[in-house]
XYZ file of C-alpha atoms in Angstrom:
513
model
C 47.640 65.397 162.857
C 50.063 67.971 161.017
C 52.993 67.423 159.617
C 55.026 69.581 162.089
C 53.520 66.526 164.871
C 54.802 63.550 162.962
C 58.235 62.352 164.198
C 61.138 62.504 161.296
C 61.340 58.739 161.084
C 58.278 58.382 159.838
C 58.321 61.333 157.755
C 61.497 59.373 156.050
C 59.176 56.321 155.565
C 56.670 58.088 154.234
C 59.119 60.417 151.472
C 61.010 56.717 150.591
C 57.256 55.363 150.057
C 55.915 58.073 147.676
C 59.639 57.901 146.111
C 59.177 54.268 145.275
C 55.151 54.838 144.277
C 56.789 57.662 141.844
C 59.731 55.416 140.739
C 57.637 52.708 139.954
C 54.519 54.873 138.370
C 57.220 56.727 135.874
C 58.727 52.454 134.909
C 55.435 51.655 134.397
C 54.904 54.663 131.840
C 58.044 53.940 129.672
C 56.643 50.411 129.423
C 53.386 51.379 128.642
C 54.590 54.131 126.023
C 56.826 51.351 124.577
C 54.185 48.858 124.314
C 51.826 51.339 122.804
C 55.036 52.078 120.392
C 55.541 48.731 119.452
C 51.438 48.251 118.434
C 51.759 51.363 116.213
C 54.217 50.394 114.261
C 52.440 46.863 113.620
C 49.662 48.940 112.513
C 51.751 50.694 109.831
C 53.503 47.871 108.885
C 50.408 46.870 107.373
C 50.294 43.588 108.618
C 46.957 43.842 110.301
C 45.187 44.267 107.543
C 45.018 41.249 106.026
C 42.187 38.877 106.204
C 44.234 36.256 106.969
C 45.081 37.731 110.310
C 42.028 38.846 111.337
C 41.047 35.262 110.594
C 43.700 33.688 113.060
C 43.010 36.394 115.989
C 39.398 35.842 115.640
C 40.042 31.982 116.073
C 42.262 32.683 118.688
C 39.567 34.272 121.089
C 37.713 30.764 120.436
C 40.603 28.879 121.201
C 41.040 30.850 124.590
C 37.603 30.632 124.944
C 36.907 26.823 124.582
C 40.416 25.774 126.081
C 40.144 27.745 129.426
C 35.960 27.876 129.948
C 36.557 26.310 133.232
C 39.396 29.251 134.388
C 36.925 31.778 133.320
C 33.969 30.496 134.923
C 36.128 30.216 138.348
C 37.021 33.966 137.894
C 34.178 34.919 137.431
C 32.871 33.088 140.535
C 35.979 34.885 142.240
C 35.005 38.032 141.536
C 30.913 38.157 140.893
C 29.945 35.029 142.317
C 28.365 33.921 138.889
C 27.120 30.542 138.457
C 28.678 28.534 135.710
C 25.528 28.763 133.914
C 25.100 32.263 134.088
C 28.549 32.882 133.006
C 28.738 30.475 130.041
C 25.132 32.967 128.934
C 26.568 36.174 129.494
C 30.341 36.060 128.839
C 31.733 32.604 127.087
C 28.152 31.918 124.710
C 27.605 35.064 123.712
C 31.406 35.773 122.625
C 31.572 32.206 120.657
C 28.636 32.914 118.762
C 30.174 36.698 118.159
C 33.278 35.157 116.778
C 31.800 33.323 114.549
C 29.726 35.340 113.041
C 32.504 37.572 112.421
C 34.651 34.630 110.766
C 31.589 34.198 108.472
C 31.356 37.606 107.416
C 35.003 39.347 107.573
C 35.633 39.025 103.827
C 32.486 40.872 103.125
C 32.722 43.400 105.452
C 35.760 44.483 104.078
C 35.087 44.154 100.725
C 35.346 47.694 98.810
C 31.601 48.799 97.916
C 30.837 50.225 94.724
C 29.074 54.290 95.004
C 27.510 55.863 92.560
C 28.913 58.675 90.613
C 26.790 61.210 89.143
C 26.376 60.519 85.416
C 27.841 63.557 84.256
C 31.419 62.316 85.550
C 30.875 59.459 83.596
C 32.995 57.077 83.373
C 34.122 57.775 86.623
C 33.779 55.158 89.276
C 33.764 55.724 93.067
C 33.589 53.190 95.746
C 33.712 53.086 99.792
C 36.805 51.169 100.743
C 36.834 50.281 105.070
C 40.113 50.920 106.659
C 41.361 50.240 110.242
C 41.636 53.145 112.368
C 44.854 52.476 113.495
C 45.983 51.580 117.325
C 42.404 51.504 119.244
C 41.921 51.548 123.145
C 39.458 49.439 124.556
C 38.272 50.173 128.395
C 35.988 47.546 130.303
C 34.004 47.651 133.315
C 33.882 44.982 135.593
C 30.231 43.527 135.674
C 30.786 41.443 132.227
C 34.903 41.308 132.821
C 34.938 38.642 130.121
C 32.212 39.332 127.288
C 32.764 43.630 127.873
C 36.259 42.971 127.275
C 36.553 41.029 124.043
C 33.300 42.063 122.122
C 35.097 45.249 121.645
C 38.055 43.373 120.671
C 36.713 41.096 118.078
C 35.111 44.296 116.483
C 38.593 46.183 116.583
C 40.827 42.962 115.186
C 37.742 42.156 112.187
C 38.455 45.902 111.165
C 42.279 45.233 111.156
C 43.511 47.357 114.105
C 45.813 46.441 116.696
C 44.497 46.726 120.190
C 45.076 48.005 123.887
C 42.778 46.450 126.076
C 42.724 47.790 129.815
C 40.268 45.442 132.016
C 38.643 47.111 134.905
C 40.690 46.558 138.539
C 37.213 45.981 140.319
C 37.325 42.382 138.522
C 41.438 41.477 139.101
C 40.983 37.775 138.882
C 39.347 38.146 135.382
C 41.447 40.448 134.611
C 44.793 38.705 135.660
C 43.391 36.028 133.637
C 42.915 38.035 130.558
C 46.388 39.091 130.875
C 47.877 35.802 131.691
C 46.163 34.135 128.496
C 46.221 36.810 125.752
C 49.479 36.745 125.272
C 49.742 33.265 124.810
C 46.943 32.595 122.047
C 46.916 35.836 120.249
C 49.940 38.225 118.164
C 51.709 39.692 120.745
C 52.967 43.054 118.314
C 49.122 43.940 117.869
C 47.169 42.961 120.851
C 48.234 43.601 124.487
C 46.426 43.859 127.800
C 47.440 46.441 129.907
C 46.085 46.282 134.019
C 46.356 48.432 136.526
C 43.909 51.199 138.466
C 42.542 54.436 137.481
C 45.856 56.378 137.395
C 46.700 53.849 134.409
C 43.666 54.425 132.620
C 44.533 58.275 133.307
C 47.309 57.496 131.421
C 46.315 55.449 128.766
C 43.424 58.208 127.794
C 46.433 60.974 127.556
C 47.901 59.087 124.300
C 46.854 59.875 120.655
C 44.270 56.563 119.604
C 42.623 55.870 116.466
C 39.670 55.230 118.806
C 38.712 54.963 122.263
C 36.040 52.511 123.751
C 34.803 52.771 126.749
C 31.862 50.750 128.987
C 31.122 52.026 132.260
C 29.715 54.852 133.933
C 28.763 58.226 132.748
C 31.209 60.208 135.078
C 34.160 58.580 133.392
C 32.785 58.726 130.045
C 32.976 62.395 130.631
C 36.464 62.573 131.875
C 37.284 59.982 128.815
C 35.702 62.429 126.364
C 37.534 65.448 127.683
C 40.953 63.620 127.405
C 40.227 62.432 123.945
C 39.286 66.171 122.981
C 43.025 67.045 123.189
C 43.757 64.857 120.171
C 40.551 64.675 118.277
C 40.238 60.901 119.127
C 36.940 59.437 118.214
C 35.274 57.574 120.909
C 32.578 55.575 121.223
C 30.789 55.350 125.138
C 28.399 52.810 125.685
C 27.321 53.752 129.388
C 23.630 53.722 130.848
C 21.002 54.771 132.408
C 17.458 53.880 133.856
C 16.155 51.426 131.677
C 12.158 51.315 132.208
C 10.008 48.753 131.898
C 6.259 49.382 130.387
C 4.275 46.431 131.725
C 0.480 46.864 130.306
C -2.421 45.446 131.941
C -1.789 41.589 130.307
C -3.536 38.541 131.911
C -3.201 34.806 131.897
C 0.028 33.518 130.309
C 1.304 36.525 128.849
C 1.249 38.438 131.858
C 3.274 35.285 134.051
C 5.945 35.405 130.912
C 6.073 38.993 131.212
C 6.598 38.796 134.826
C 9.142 36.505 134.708
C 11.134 38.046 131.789
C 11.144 41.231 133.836
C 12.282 38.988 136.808
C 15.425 37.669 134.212
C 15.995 41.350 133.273
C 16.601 42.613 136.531
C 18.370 39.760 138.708
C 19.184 37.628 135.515
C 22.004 39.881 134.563
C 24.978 39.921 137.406
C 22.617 40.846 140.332
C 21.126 43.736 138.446
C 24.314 45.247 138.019
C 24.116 45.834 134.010
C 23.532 48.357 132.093
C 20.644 46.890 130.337
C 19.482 45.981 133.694
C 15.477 46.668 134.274
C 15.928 49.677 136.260
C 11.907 49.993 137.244
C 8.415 49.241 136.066
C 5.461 51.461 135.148
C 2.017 50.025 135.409
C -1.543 51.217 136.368
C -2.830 51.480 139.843
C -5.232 49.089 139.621
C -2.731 46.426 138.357
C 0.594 46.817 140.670
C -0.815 44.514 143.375
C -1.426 41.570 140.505
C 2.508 42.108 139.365
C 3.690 42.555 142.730
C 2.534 38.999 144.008
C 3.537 37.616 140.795
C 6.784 39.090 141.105
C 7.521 37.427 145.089
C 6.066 33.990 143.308
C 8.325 33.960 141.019
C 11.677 35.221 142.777
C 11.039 32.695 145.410
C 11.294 30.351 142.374
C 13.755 31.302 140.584
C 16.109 32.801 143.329
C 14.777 31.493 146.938
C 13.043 33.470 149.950
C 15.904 33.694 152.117
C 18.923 35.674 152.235
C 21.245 33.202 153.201
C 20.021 30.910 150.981
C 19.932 32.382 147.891
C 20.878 30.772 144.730
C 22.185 31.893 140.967
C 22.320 35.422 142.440
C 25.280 37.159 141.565
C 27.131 39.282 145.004
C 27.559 42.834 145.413
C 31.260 43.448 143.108
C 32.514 45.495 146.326
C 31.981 47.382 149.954
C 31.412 50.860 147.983
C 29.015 49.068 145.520
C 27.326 47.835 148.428
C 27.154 50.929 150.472
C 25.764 52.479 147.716
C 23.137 50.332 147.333
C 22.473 50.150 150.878
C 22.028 54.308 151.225
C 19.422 53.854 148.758
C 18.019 52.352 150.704
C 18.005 53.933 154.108
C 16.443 56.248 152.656
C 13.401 56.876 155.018
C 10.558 57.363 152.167
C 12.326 54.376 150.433
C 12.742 52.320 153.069
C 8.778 52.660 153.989
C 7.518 52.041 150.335
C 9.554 47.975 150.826
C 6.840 45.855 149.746
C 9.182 42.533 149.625
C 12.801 41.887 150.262
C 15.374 44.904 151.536
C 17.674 42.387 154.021
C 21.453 42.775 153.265
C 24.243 40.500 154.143
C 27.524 42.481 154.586
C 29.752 40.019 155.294
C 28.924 38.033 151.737
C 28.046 41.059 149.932
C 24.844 39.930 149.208
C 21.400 42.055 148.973
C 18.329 40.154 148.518
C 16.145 40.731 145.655
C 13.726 44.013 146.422
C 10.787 45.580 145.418
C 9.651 48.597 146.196
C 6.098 50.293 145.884
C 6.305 53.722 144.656
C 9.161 54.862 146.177
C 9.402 58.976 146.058
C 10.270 60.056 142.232
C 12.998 63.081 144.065
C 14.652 59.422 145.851
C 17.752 58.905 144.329
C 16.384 55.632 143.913
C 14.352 57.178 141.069
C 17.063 59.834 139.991
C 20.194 57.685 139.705
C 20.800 54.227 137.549
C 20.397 51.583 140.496
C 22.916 49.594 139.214
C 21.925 46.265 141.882
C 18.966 44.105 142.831
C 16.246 46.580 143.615
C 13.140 46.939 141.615
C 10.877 50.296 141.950
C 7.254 49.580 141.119
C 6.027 53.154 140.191
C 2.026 53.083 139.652
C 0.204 55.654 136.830
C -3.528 56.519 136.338
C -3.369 55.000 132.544
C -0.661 52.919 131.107
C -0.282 55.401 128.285
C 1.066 58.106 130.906
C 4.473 56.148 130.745
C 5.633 57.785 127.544
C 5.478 61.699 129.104
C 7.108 60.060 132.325
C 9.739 58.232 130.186
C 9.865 61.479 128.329
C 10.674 63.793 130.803
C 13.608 61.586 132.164
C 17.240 61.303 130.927
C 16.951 58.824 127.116
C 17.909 55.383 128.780
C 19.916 52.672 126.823
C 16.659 50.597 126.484
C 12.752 50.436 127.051
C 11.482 47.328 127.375
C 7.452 47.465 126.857
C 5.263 44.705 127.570
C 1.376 45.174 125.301
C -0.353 44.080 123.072
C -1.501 47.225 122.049
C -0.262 48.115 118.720
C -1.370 52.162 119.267
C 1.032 52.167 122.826
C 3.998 50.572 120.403
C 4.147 53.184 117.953
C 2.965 55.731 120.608
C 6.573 54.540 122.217
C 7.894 53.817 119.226
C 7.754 58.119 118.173
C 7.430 59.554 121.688
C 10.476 58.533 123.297
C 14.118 58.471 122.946
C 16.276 55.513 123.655
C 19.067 53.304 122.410
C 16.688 50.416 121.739
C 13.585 49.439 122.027
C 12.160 45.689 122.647
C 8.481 44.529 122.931
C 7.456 41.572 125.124
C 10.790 40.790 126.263
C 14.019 41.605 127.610
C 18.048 41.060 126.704
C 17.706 39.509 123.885
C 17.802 42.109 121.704
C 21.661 41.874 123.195
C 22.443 39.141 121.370
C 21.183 39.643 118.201
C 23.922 40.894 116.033
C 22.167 42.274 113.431
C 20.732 45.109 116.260
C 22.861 48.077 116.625
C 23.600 47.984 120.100
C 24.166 51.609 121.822
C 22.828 54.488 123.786
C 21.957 58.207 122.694
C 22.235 60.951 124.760
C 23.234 60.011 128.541
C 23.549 56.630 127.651
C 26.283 56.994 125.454
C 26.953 56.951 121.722
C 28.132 54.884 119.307
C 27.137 51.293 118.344
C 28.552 47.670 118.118
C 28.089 43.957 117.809
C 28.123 42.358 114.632
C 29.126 44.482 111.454
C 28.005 47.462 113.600
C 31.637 46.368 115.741
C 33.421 46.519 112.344
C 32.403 49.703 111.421
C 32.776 51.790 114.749
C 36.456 50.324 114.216
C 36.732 51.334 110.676
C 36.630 54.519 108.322
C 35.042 54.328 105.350
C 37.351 55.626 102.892
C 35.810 57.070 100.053
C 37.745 56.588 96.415
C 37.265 57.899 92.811
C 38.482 56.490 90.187
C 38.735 59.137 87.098
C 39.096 59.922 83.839
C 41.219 61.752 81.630
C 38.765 62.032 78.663
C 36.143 63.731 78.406
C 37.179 67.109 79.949
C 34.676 69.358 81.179
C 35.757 72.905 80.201
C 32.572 74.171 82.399
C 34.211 73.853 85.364
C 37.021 75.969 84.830
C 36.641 80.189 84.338
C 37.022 82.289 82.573
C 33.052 82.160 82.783
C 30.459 83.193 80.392
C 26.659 81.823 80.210
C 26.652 78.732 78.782
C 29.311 77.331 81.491
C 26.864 79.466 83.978
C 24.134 77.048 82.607
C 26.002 74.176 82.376
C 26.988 73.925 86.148
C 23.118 74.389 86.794
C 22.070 71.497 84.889
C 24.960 69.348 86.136
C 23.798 70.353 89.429
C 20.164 69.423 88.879
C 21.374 65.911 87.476
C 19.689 67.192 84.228
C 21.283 65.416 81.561
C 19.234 65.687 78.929
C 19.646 69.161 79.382
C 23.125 69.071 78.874
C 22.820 67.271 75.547
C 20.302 69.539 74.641
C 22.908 72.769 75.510
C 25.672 70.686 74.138
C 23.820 70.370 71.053
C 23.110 73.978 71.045
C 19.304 72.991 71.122
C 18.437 74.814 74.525
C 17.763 78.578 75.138
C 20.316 79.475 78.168
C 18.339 80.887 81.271
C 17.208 84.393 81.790
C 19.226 84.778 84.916
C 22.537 84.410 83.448
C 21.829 87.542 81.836
């Protein structure tokens, strides 16, 4: 249909529509520029910086936390179909213990730190004094709604910023719920939530931040970084990618813990839809048909052996999540290397847990992050083959590695690149604040939890304290060749040198002649 074919009613309709869409778009900017407004000028007020403050916000999140566990857990159900138990792990736990580590360690973090200062500027003093950026923008993504939104946040508020959080659209009822109960536990002039879709994101990356931070997908991350450019905003981008999993010929009891810690790595974590999700496994020939069976033993155990009756399985977020998913899979060469699972149930958005028997490396199966519950087994000649194949592949967020061998850990250890790297098990390293976590490369950059949070939302300010007396007439012309030799001792920290000049003791250097 052309325009020339529609009837003028309904061209009306359809001019008063986009009117309204760009009344309503251009209200919602002035609000958002005045919110963003009001949070700067908290900032420079300087009432964010206190300790004090960052203490009450921080206990704030826990009071939110502990006061509405049940509300979260039935958004989360709402929009991910998480169990309770699941959800307490991977949102409410993790963020409790998070906040309270912070609440143990704010005044310390903050605390000026003394630098050295080169002798010769004795008795200068220098120190490295953290400072909030300023107003910080924090973007979520939708698989951890609850944990992906405030991690950020507790980082940002321990560093004394004031914060604009956007939660992603593709989990509303977490992030109506977010909106609904920030307001009412936490300072209204220095933290806000602001929802909407990508055209409010659009907007929000157009504005001059002291930082953006961003979780989701590489394509974003890209359009994020290009926005930012525009006004030199900092960003940190903690993305993704195809996190392998090196499983070495084990036996007996480490090889069923292996297996099932793979298992917890891939379905554990929303349905596989994580970033830190095991995105496929690398073992020998002659030992994929041992980890396959193991693998159907223990999903059956943990997770059930029918579609529609699966348990603690998270669902598909959406229809173009699960279309995506399901194209993988139709994939003809895909589709015939299905050693267990594959069915899909539309109407519930669920797909059953899947493994798949070297699938074809040029699949995008094997190209693209998977982002749901399928599991490539992809079979090598020897074990240490995995580190060219890792190699030659984008650096993913994390390897996870599962030997004994001390010569494949350090062969992993210095032939590959990747955010993080854990041995003989999987996640945890997540939760262990005193890991960097981040990617490098395609998987982002930057790095947070714990005092790694607190500084990606603070500069380090570096201060000198001086002295009038003594002057050092080197430094100033007009030059001759004892200032010539003086600058090349300071320089080469040689102060015994100096004395010795000083003193009129040392023979000045040939090359000043």
């Amino acid at each position: 249909m052309i325009m020339k074919d529609i009837k003028p009613h309904t061209l009306n309709i359809i001019k008063d529509s986009r009117s309204i869409t760009k009344k309503i778009m251009e209200e919602m900017s002035v609000k958002m520029n005045e919110s963003i407004a009001e949070l700067r000028q908290t900032s420079l007020s300087g009432r964010t910086r206190g300790i004090a403050w960052r203490k009450s916000q921080l206990r704030a999140i826990l009071n939110l936390l502990n006061e509405n566990e049940n509300r979260i857990f039935e958004a989360l159900h709402e929009d991910l179909g998480k169990h309770p138990a699941e959800a307490f792990r991977d949102e409410v736990g993790v963020l409790i213990k998070s906040v309270n580590h912070a609440l143990s360690n704010i005044e310390k973090w903050a605390a000026p730190k003394k630098a050295s200062i080169p002798l010769v500027f004795f008795p200068a003093k220098g120190q490295v004094l953290p400072e909030p950026l300023g107003t910080v923008l924090v973007i979520s993504s939708w698989n951890f709604p609850i944990s992906l939104s405030l991690e950020p946040v507790i980082g940002a508020i321990s560093a004394g910023n004031t914060v604009v959080l956007k939660p992603s659209e593709l989990a509303p009822a977490c992030s109506a719920l977010l909106a609904e109960k920030i307001p009412l536990y936490m300072d209204g002039k220095a933290i806000r939530v602001i929802e909407g879709g990508s055209e409010v994101s659009e907007k929000l990356i157009q504005q001059k931040w002291g930082k953006i931070f961003f979780t989701g997908s590489s394509r974003v991350g890209r359009l994020i970084m290009s926005a930012a450019a525009q006004h030199l905003t900092p960003v940190t981008l903690e993305l993704g990618g195809k996190c392998p999993v090196i499983l070495d010929s084990l036996s007996g009891l480490d090889l069923k813990l292996a297996i099932k810690r793979i298992i917890a790595a891939k379905w554990g974590p929303c349905g596989g839809q994580a970033c830190i999700s095991s995105d496929y496994v690398l073992v020998e020939q002659r030992f994929a048909s041992i980890a396959v069976e193991l693998l159907k033993k223990f999903i059956k155990k943990f997770y059930g052996d029918n579609l529609k009756n699966l348990k603690y399985l998270s669902r598909i977020v959406n229809q173009h999540h699960f279309n995506r998913i399901h194209k993988l899979l139709q994939d003809p060469g895909v589709a015939a290397s299905i050693v267990y699972g594959g069915s899909l149930d539309e109407e519930n958005m669920m797909i059953e847990p899947t493994i798949l028997l070297d699938p074809p490396l040029d699949a995008e199966i094997m190209t693209e992050e998977i982002f749901g519950p399928l599991l490539p087994i992809i079979t090598l000649e020897r074990i240490e083959d995995s580190i060219e194949f890792i190699r030659g592949r984008p650096s993913p967020l994390v390897i996870y590695a599962f030997t004994r061998s001390e010569s494949i850990k350090q062969k992993i250890l210095s032939g590959t690149s990747s955010g993080a790297v854990a041995f003989n098990d999987t996640m945890i390293q997540f939760l262990c604040e005193g890991l960097p976590f981040g990617g490098v490369g395609q998987s982002g950059f930057g790095r947070y939890h714990g005092k790694y949070s607190f500084d990606t939302f603070s500069h380090e300010k570096a201060v000198m304290y001086g002295s009038y007396f003594p002057e050092i007439e080197p430094r100033y012309p007009p030059w001759n060749d004892f200032k010539m030799e003086f600058i090349r001792l300071a320089y080469s920290l040689n102060i015994f040198g100096l004395l010795l000049l000083l003193l009129g003791i040392k023979r000045r250097s040939r090359s000043n002649h």
